[in-house]
XYZ file of C-alpha atoms in Angstrom:
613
model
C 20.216 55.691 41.828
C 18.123 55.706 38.695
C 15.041 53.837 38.125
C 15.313 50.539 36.162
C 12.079 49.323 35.917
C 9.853 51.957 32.709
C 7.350 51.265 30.994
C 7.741 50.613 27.188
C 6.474 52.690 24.343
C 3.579 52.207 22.881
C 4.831 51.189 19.478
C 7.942 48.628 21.102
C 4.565 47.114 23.265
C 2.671 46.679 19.640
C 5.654 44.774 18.195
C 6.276 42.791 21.033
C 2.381 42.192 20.852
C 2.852 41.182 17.236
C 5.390 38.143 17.919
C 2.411 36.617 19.862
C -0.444 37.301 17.453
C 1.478 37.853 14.108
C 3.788 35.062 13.231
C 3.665 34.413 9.889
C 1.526 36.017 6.698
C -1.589 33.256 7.633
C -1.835 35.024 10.868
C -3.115 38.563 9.128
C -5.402 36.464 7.125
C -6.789 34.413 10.024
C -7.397 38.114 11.594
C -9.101 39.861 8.641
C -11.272 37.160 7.375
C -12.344 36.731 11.239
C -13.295 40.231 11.658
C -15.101 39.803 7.987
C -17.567 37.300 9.179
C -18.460 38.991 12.577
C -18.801 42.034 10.694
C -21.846 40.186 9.127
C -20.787 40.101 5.641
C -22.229 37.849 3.439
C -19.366 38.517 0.566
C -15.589 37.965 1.524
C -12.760 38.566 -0.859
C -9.242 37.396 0.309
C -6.861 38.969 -2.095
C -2.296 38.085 -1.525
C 0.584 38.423 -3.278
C 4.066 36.862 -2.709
C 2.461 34.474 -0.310
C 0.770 37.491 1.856
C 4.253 39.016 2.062
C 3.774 41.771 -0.120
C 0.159 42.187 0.267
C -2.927 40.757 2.296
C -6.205 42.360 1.503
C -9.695 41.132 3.036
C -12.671 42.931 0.860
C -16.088 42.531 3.133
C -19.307 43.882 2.659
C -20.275 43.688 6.194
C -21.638 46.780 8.711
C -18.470 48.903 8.263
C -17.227 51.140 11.336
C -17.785 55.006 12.065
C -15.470 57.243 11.910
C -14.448 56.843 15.908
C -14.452 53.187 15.500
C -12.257 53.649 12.757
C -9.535 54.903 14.597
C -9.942 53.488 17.864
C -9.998 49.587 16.618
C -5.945 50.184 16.022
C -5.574 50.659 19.932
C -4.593 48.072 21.820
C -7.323 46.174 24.199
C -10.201 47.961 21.657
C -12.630 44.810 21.029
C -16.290 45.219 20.318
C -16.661 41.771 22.170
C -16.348 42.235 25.367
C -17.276 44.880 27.424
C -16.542 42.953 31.419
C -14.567 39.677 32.288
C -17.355 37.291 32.669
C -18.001 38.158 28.691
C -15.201 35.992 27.789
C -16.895 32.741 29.219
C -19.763 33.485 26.939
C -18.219 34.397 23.339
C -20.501 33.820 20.440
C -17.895 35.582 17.978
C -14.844 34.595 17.247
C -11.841 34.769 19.827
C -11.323 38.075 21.481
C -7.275 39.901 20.904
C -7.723 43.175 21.585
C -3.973 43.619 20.689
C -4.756 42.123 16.487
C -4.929 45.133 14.486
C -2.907 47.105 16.834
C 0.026 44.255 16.519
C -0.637 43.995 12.882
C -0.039 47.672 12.222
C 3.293 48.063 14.576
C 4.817 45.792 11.968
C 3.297 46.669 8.256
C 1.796 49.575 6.213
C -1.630 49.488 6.568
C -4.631 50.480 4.739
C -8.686 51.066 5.783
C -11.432 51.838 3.841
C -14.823 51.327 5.557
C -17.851 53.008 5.812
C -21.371 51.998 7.125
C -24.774 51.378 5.249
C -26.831 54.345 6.952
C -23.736 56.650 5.987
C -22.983 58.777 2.819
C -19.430 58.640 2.729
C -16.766 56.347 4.160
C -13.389 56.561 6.497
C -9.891 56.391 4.777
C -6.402 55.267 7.193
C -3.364 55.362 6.349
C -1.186 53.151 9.722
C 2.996 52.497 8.574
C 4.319 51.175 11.794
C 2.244 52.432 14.802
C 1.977 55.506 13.004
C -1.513 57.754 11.621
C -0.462 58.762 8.138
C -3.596 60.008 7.082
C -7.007 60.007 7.758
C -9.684 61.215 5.622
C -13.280 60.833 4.237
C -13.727 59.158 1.008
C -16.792 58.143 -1.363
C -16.553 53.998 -0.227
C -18.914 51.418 -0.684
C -20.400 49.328 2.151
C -18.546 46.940 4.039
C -14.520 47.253 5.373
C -11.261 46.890 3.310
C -8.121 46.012 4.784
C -4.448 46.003 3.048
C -2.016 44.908 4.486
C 1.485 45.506 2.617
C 4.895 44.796 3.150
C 4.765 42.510 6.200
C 7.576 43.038 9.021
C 8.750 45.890 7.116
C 10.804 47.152 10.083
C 11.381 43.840 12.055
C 13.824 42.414 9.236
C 15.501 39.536 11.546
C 11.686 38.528 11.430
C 11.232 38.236 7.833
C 14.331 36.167 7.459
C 13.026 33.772 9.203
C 9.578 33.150 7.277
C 9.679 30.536 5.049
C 9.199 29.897 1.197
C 6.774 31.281 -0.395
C 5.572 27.811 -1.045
C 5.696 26.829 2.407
C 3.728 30.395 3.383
C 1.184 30.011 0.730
C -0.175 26.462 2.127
C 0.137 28.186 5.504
C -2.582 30.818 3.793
C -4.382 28.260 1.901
C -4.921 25.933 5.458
C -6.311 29.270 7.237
C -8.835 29.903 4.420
C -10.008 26.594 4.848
C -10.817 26.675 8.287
C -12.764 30.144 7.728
C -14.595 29.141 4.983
C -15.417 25.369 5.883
C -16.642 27.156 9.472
C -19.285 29.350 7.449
C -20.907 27.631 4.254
C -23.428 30.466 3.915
C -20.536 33.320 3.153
C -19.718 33.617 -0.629
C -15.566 33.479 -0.408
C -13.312 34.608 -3.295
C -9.525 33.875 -3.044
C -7.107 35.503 -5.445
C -2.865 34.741 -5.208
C -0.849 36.911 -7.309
C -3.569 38.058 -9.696
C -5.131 34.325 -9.892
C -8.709 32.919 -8.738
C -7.566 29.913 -6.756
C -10.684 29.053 -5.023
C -14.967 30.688 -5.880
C -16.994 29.340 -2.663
C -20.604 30.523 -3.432
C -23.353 30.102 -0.660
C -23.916 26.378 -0.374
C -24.683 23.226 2.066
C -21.733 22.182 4.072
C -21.242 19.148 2.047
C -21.254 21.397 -1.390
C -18.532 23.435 0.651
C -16.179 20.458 1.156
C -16.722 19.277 -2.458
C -16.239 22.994 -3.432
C -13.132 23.380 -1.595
C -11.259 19.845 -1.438
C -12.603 18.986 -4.997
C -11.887 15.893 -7.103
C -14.212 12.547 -5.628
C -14.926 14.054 -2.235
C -18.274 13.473 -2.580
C -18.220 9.476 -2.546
C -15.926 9.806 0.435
C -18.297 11.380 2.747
C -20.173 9.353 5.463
C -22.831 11.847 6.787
C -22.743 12.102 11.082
C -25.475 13.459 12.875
C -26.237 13.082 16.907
C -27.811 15.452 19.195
C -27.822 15.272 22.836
C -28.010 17.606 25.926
C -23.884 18.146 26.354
C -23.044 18.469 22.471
C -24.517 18.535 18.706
C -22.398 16.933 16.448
C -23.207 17.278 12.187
C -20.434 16.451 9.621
C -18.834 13.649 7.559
C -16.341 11.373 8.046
C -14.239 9.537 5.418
C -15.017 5.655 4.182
C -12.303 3.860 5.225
C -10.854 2.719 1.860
C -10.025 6.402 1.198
C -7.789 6.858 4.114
C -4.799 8.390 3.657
C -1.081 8.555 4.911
C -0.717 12.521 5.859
C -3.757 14.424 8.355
C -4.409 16.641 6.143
C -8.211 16.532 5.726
C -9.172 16.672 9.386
C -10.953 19.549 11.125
C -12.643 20.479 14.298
C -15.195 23.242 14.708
C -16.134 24.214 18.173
C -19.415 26.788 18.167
C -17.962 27.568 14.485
C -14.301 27.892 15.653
C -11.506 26.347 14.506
C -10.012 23.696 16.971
C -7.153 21.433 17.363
C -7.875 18.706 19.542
C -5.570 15.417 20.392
C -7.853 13.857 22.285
C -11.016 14.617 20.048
C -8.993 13.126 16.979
C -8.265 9.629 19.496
C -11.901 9.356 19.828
C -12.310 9.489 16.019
C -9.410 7.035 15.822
C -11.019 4.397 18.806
C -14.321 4.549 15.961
C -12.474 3.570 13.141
C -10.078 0.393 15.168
C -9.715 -2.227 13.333
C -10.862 -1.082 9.431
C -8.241 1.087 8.968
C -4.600 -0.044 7.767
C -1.881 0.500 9.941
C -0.556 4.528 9.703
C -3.606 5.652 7.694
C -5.573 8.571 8.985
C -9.264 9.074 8.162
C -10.172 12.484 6.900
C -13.406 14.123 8.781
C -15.196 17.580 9.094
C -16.772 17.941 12.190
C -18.772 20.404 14.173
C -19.591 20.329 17.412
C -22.281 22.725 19.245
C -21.497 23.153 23.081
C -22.941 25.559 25.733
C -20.031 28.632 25.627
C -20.135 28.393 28.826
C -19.048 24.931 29.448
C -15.710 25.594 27.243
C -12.332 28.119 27.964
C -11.335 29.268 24.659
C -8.406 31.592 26.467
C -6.001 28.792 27.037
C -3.917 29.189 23.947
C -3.102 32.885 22.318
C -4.603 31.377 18.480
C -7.711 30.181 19.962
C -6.908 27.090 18.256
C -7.050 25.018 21.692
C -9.659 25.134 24.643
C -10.556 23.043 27.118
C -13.611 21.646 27.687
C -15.704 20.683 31.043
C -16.892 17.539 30.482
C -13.999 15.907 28.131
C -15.132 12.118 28.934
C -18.500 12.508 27.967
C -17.810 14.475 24.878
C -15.021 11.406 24.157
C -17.510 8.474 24.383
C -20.717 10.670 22.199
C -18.300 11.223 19.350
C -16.864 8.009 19.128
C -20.436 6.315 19.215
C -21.720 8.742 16.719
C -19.028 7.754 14.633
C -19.190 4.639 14.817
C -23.144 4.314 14.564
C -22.544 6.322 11.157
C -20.272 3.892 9.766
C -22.306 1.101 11.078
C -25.112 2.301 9.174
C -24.214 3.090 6.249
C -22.424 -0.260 5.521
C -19.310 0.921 6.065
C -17.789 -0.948 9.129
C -18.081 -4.817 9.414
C -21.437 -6.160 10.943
C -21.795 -8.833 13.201
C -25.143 -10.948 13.079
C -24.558 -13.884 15.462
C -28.044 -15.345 15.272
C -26.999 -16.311 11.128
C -25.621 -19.574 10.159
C -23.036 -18.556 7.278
C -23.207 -22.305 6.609
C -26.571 -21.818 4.762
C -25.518 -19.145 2.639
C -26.076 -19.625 -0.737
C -23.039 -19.174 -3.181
C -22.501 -16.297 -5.361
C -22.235 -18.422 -8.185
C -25.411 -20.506 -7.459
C -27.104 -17.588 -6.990
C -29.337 -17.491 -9.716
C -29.570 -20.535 -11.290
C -32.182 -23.219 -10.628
C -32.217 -26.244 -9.849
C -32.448 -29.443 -11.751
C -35.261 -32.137 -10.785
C -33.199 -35.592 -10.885
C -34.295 -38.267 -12.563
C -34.385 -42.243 -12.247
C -34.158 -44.703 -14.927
C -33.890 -48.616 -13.994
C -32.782 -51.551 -16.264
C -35.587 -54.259 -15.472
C -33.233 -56.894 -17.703
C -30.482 -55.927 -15.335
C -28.643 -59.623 -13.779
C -25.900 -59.289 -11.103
C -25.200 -62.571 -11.492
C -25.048 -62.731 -14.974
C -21.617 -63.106 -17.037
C -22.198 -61.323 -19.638
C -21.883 -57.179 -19.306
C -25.480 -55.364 -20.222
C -26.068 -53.857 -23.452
C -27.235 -50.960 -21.980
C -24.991 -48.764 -19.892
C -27.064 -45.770 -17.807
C -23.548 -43.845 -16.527
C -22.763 -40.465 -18.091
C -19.927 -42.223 -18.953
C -19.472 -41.790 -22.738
C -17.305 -44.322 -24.701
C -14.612 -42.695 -26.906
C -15.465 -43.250 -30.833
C -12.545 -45.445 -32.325
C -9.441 -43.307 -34.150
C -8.659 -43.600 -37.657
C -4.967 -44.603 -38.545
C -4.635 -46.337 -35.010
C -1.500 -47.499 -36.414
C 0.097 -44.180 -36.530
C 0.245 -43.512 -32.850
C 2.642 -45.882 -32.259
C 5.173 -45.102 -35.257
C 8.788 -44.680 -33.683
C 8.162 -45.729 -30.244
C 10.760 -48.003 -30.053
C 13.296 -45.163 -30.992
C 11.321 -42.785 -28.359
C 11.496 -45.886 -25.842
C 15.238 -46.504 -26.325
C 16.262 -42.839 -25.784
C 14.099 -42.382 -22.946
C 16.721 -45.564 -21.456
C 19.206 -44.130 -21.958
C 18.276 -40.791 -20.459
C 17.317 -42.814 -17.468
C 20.841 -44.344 -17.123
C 22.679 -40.816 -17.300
C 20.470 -39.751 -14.739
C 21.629 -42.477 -12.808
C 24.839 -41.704 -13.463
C 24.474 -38.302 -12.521
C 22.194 -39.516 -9.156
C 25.864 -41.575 -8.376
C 27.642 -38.413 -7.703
C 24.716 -36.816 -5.466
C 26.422 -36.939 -1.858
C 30.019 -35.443 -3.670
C 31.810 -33.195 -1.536
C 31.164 -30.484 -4.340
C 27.764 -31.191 -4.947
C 26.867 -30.757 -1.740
C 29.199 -27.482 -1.065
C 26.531 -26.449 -3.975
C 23.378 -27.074 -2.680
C 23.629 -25.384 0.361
C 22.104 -21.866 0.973
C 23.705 -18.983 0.697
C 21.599 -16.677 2.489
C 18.511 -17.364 4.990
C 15.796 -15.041 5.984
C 14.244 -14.691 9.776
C 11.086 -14.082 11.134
C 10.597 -12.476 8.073
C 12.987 -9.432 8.771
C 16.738 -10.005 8.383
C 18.683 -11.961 6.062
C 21.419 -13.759 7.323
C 24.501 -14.266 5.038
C 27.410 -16.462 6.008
C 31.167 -14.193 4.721
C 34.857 -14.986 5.320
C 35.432 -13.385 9.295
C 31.783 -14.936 10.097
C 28.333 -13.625 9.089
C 26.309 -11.060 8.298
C 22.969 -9.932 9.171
C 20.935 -7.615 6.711
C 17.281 -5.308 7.485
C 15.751 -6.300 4.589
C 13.743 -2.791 4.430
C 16.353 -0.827 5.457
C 18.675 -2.756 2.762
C 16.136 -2.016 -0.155
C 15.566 1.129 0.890
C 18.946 2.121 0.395
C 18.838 -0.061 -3.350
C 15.909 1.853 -4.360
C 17.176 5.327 -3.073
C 20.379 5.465 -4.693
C 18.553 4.021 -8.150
C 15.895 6.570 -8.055
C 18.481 9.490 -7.562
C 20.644 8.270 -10.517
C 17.776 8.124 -12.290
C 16.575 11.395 -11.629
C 20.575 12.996 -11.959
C 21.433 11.414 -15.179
C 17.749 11.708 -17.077
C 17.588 7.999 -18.304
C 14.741 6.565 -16.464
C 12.793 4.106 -18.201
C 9.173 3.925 -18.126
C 6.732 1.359 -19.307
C 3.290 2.146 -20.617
C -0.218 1.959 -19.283
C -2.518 -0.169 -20.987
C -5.297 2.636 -19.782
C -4.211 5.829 -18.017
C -4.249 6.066 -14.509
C -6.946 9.525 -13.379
C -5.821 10.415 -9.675
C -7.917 13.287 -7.908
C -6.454 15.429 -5.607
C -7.004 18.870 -3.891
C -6.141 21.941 -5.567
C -3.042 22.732 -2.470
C -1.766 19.379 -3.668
C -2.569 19.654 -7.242
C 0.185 22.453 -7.015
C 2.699 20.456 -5.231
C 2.295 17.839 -7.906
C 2.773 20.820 -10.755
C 5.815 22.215 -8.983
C 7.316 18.579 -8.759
C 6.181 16.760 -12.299
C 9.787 17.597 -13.971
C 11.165 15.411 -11.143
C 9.154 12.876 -11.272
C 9.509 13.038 -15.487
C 13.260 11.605 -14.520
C 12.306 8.648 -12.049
C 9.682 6.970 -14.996
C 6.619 9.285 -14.189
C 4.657 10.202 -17.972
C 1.928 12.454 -17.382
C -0.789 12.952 -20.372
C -2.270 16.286 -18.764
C -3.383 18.255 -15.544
C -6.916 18.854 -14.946
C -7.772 21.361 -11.822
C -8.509 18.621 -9.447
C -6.724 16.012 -11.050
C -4.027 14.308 -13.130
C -3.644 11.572 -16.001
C -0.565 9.223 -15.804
C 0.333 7.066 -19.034
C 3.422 5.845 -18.112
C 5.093 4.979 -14.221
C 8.808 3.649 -13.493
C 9.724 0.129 -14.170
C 9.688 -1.118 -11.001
C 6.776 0.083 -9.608
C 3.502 -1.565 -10.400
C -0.160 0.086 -11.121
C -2.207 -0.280 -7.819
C 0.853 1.330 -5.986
C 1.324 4.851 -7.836
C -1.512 6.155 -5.228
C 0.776 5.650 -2.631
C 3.753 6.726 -3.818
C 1.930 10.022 -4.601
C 0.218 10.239 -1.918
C 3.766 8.948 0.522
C 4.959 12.045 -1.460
C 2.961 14.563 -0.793
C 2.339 13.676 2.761
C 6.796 13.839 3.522
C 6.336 17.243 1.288
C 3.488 18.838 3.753
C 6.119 21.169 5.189
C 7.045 22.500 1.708
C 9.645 21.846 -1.370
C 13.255 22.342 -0.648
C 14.630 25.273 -3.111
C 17.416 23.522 -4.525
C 16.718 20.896 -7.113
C 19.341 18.289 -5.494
C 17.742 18.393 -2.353
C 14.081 18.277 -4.060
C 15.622 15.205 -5.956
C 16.812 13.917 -2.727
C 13.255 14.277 -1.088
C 11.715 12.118 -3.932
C 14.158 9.797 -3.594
C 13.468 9.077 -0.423
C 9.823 9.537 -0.268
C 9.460 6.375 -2.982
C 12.324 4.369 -1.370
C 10.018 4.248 1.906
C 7.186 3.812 -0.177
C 8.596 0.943 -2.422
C 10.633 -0.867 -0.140
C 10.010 -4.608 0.591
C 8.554 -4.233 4.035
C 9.004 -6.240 7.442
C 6.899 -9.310 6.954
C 7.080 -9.754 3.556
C 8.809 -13.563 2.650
C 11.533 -13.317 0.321
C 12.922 -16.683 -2.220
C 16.830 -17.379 -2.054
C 16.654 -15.466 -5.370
C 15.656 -12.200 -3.847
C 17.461 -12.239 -1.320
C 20.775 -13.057 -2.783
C 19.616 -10.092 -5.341
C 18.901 -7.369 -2.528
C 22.684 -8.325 -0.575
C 24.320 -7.925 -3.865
C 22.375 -4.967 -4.567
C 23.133 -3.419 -1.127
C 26.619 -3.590 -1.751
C 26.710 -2.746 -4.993
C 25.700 0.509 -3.400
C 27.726 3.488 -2.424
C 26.780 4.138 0.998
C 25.890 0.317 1.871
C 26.574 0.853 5.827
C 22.927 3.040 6.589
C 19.450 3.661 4.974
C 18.726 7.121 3.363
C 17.312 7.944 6.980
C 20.813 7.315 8.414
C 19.960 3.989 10.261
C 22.401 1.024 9.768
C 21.010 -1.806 6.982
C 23.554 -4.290 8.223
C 25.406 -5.549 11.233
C 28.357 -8.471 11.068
C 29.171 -11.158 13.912
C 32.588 -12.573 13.633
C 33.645 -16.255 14.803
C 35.580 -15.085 17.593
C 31.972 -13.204 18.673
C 29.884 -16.481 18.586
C 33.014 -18.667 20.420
C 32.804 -16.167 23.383
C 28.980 -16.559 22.816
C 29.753 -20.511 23.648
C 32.578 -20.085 26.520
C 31.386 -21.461 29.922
């Protein structure tokens, strides 16, 4: 009987090896712009086009590799980190995969150029799918070069399933961030399809953020600093008012690494209870110095998780820090029980000063005297006497005789109060509860409307008609609106401004980190275009659909949810007579645009069996 257990080939181990390291065109660049900076380099160029699918090149100018290093860093296991197992407790370079390059080039064409400083001339590889091509010495300057073309060339069922190249380029864009907010000393370049998107010279961490996030980071910042004997934490946080809806802006660094941590972000989250509104998310850029020995960066294969040995401690110093940071720089609410509020002096009293009173006394002043005194002392001033007295009173009789005989048809109209008409009138046709439903009484028995869900669906359906048929109506801004944003979602905005031209959107021009709105739809006021935007980019974070009905459809939705009355809010009969005729005015009354019912009904017969004993 044959054997069935073998051992694979090389080249079917490398691609297997590749679903785990290389999943998407961000994973090359994580690689190649890690192996940049523990080369040493000093000058990184990150160079894609299509998104990284047709090309990822990392220019360094960092020690280079000999000839033998050359070739052996394609083999699988080949790390210049570790050289015995009790290395990996102790990394101070970034997370050891011996199987990266070797994975990367099972599954592209790949292309070296390095040479070292000491050396005259430089090493030239050719790798298409496990395979040497060529190797061969070449006139290189100092530092490594690796291209990376034509990603998953021969895995195609892998391909198919990356996304966009919208939704691959933010993938990119996120990686380059971590890399470059993890080293503010390295001068990063970033070109896409021939275009400088992002020139990070040498800087301070905070000039990095500002550099890389743009727009009115700066103001945002809250500086946090706190060192102690189980962690150093530097960074900023966000002021509170500039929270926003998506979690974006929030990183970890870990000895300079890249981290995702749940239970790191609830510490930041316990610091900012009770000063941030309900769903908003702080932004914050943290970094966090630990012995490597008290941390296990092995437990995930991106390094992007580890595990710590003292998780409690490190839980209660970050949330202090925090917290002392916002404390004391006037951010978060003081307390000061020892001050009476009571003797606070008024804004308005402020400045002014006071007036010294003054007594005067009538010495001829009788209280038992008849006549009034001559003098009076109130401030009391007596009105001067009108000319043409007479006039005032010219046709009062006629005023005096209508206004009789508008009292008597009131009367007469007061006589027929407790009709059975009259009162079928006054009574209300709809009532809201707690705030939340509307109740509405119909033929078979009543009906009970979500007021959010309801206006959602109003709103939705408006918005798309809006946006099918082109007739949106706008009305104009007194003074333009400026909104800053980062240059990732300074794209998404460019890719959807013709969409948003057809719900009521006018925009005056696009600046790099921000844009200038003139105009905004009819019914949505000034202070709430921020979140709209911001609702919208936040439900867009995974990428735009392709199709421009379903992009439609997305906005739609987005600034329903956004614009919707919300639970809570106290509606007049008015409005809410308006949003039940609206809602079933509606095409679709029967569920919200995210499929969840607006209305239910209760028939007689229901409440009768409610009543049966």
């Amino acid at each position: 009987m044959s054997s069935i257990i073998q051992l694979l080939p090389d080249h079917v181990a490398n691609q297997i090896a590749a679903g785990e390291v290389v999943q998407r065109p961000a994973s090359v660049v994580k690689e190649l712009l890690e192996n940049a900076v523990d080369a040493r380099a000093t000058d990184i160029k990150l160079i894609i086009k299509d998104a990284g699918k047709a090309l990822v090149q990392v220019i360094d100018n960092g020690l280079g590799m000999s000839v033998t290093d050359a070739r052996l860093c394609f083999e699988r296991h080949a790390t210049s980190k570790i050289r015995q197992a009790e290395d990996l407790f102790s990394l101070h370079t970034k997370g050891f995969r011996g199987e990266a390059l070797a994975s990367i080039a099972a599954i592209a064409h790949v292309e070296m150029k390095t040479k070292q400083d000491q050396e005259e001339l430089g090493t030239h590889i050719i790798v298409e799918g496990s395979k040497f091509v060529s190797q061969e010495v070449a006139v290189l300057p100092k530092g490594t070069s690796f291209a990376v073309k034509n990603l998953f060339f021969n895995i195609p069922a892998r391909r198919n399933f990356l996304k966009s190249d919208t939704v691959e380029y933010r993938h990119v864009i996120d990686e380059f961030h971590r890399v470059a907010l993890a080293h503010s000393n390295i001068h990063f370049t970033f070109y896409h399809n021939g275009s400088e998107m992002f020139n990070l010279p040498p800087s301070t961490l905070r000039q990095r953020i500002v550099n890389i996030f743009s727009g009115k980071t700066n103001e945002k910042l809250v500086p946090v600093q706190e060192e102690t004997e189980i962690v150093s934490i530097q960074g900023f946080v966000s002021k509170p008012e500039f929270a926003k809806k998506n979690r974006g802006e929030q990183f970890f660094f870990v000895n300079d690494r890249f981290i995702k941590s749940g239970y790191l972000h609830h510490a930041v989250m316990a610091a900012y209870d009770g000063i941030l509104k309900d769903g908003a998310q702080p932004s914050y850029f943290l970094y966090l110095t630990v012995p490597p020995n008290t941390i296990d960066i092995n437990i995930h294969p991106t390094k992007t998780e580890i595990k710590f040995d003292d998780e409690h401690a490190l839980y209660a110093i970050l949330r202090a820090s925090i917290k002392h940071s916002l404390g004391q720089f006037n951010v978060a609410p003081v307390l000061d029980f020892d001050r009476d509020s009571n003797l606070d002096t008024p804004y308005h009293y402020k400045d002014l000063t006071g007036e010294t009173p003054t007594i005067q006394v009538d010495g001829n002043f009788n209280p038992f005297s008849e006549e009034k005194p001559s003098k009076q002392f109130s401030s009391y001033r007596k009105p001067e006497p009108t000319a043409n007295w007479e006039s005032l009173y010219v046709g009062l009789k006629q005023d005096t005789d209508e206004i009789g005989q508008m009292t008597f048809e009131n009367e007469e109209v007061t006589s027929s109060l407790f009709n059975d008409e009259e009162v079928e009138h006054s009574v209300h046709k709809t009532y809201q509860i707690h705030k939340k439903y509307i109740v509405s009484s119909i033929k078979s028995g009543m009906v009970i409307v979500d007021q959010q869900r309801a206006h959602q669906r109003v709103l939705y359906e408006q918005f798309l008609v809006n946006m099918t048929v082109h007739q949106a109506s706008s009305q104009q801004l007194l003074f333009p609106l400026n909104l800053f944003y980062s240059s990732s979602e300074m794209e998404l905005i460019a890719e959807l401004q013709l969409s948003l031209r057809n719900t009521g959107f006018i925009f005056e021009e696009n600046n790099t980190d921000h844009i200038v709105i003139s105009g905004i739809p009819v019914n949505v006021t000034e202070s709430e275009v921020s979140l709209v935007l911001e609702q919208l980019l936040s439900d867009l974070q995974d990428g735009i659909p392709e199709s421009s009905f379903s992009q439609n459809d997305t906005i739609a939705k987005s600034m329903a949810k956004s614009l919707a009355v919300k639970t809570g809010t106290h509606l007049t009969e008015k409005e809410q007579e308006n949003l039940v005729n609206g809602l079933f005015a509606c095409k679709d009354p029967n569920v919200s645009p995210f499929h969840k019912p607006t209305f239910i009904t209760m028939r007689v017969e229901d409440l009768d069996k409610k009543f049966a004993i």
